[in-house]
Coordinates of C-alpha atoms in Angstrom, one line a residue:
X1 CA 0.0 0.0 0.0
X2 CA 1.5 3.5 -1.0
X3 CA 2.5 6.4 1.9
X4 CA -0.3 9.1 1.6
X5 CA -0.2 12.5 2.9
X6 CA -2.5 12.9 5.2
X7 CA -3.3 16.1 7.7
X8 CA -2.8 15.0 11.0
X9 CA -5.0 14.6 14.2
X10 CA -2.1 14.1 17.2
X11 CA 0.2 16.7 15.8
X12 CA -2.2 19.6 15.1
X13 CA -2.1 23.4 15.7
X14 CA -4.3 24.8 13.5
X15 CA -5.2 22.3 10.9
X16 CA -2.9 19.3 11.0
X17 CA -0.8 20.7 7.5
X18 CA 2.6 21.1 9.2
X19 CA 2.3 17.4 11.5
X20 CA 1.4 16.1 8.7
X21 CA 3.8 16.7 7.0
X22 CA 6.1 15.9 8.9
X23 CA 4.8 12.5 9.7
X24 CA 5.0 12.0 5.9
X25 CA 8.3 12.5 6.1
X26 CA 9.2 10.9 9.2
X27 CA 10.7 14.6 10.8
X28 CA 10.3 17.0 14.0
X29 CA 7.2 18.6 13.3
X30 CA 9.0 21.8 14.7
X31 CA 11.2 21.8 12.0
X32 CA 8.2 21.8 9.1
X33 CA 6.7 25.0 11.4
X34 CA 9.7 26.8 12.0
X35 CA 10.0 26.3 7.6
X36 CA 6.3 27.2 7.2
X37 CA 7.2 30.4 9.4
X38 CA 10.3 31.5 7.0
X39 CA 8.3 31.6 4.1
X40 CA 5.6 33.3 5.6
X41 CA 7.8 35.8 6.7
X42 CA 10.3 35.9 3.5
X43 CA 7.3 37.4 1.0
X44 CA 4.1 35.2 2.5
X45 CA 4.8 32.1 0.4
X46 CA 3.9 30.4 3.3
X47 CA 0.9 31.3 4.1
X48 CA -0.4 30.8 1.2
X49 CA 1.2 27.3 0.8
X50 CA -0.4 26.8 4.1
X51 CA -3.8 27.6 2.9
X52 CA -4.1 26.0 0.0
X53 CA -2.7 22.9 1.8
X54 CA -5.3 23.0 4.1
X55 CA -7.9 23.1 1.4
X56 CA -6.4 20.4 -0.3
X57 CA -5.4 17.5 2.0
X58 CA -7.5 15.2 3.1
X59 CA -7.8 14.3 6.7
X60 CA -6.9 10.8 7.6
X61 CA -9.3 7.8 7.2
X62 CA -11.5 7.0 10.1
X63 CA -11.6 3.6 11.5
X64 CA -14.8 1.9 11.7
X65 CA -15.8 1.8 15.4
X66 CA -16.6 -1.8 16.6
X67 CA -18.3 -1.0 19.7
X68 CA -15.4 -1.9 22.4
X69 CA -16.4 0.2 25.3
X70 CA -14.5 -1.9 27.8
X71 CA -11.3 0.5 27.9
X72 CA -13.8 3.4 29.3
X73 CA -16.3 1.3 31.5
X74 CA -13.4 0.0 33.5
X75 CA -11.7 3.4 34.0
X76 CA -14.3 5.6 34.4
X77 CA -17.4 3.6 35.4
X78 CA -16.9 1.7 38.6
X79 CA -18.8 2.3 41.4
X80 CA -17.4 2.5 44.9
X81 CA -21.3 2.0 46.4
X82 CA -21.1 5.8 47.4
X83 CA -23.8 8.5 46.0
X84 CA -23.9 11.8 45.1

C-alpha cells in the first residue's frame, strides 16, 4: 500500500498541515513549522502554501468503530457503592 499524505489529528495546531507533513516525512514537526514560518515571513509564500494545503489535503481515514467500550467502563465507570 502507497505512503499518503495525510493532515494529522495528534500533531495539530491549527489544521494538521505542518504534523502532517512531517509525519509524511518521518521529521520534528517543529522543524516543518519553523520552515512554514520563514516563508511566511520571506514574502508570504507560506501562508499561502499553508492555505491552500489545508484546502487540499484530506484528513486521515476514520476507522470503523466496533463498539469496544470496555477501555472506558473499566476506568471511568466503577462504582465505589457511594452516592452523590
Amino acid at each position: 500500500m502507497a505512503k499518503r499524505l495525510y493532515k494529522s489529528n495528534t500533531n495539530k495546531v491549527i489544521s494538521g498541515v505542518c504534523g502532517g507533513i512531517s509525519e509524511y516525512f518521518n521529521i520534528d514537526p517543529t522543524l516543518v513549522r519553523l520552515g512554514m514560518v520563514f516563508f511566511s515571513l520571506w514574502g508570504g509564500s507560506g501562508i499561502v502554501a499553508y492555505i491552500i494545503a489545508a484546502l487540499i489535503m484530506p484528513s486521515p481515514p476514520n476507522y470503523p468503530y466496533n463498539g469496544d467500550m470496555d477501555w472506558y467502563d473499566n476506568d471511568h465507570n466503577q462504582s465505589n457503592g457511594s452516592s452523590m
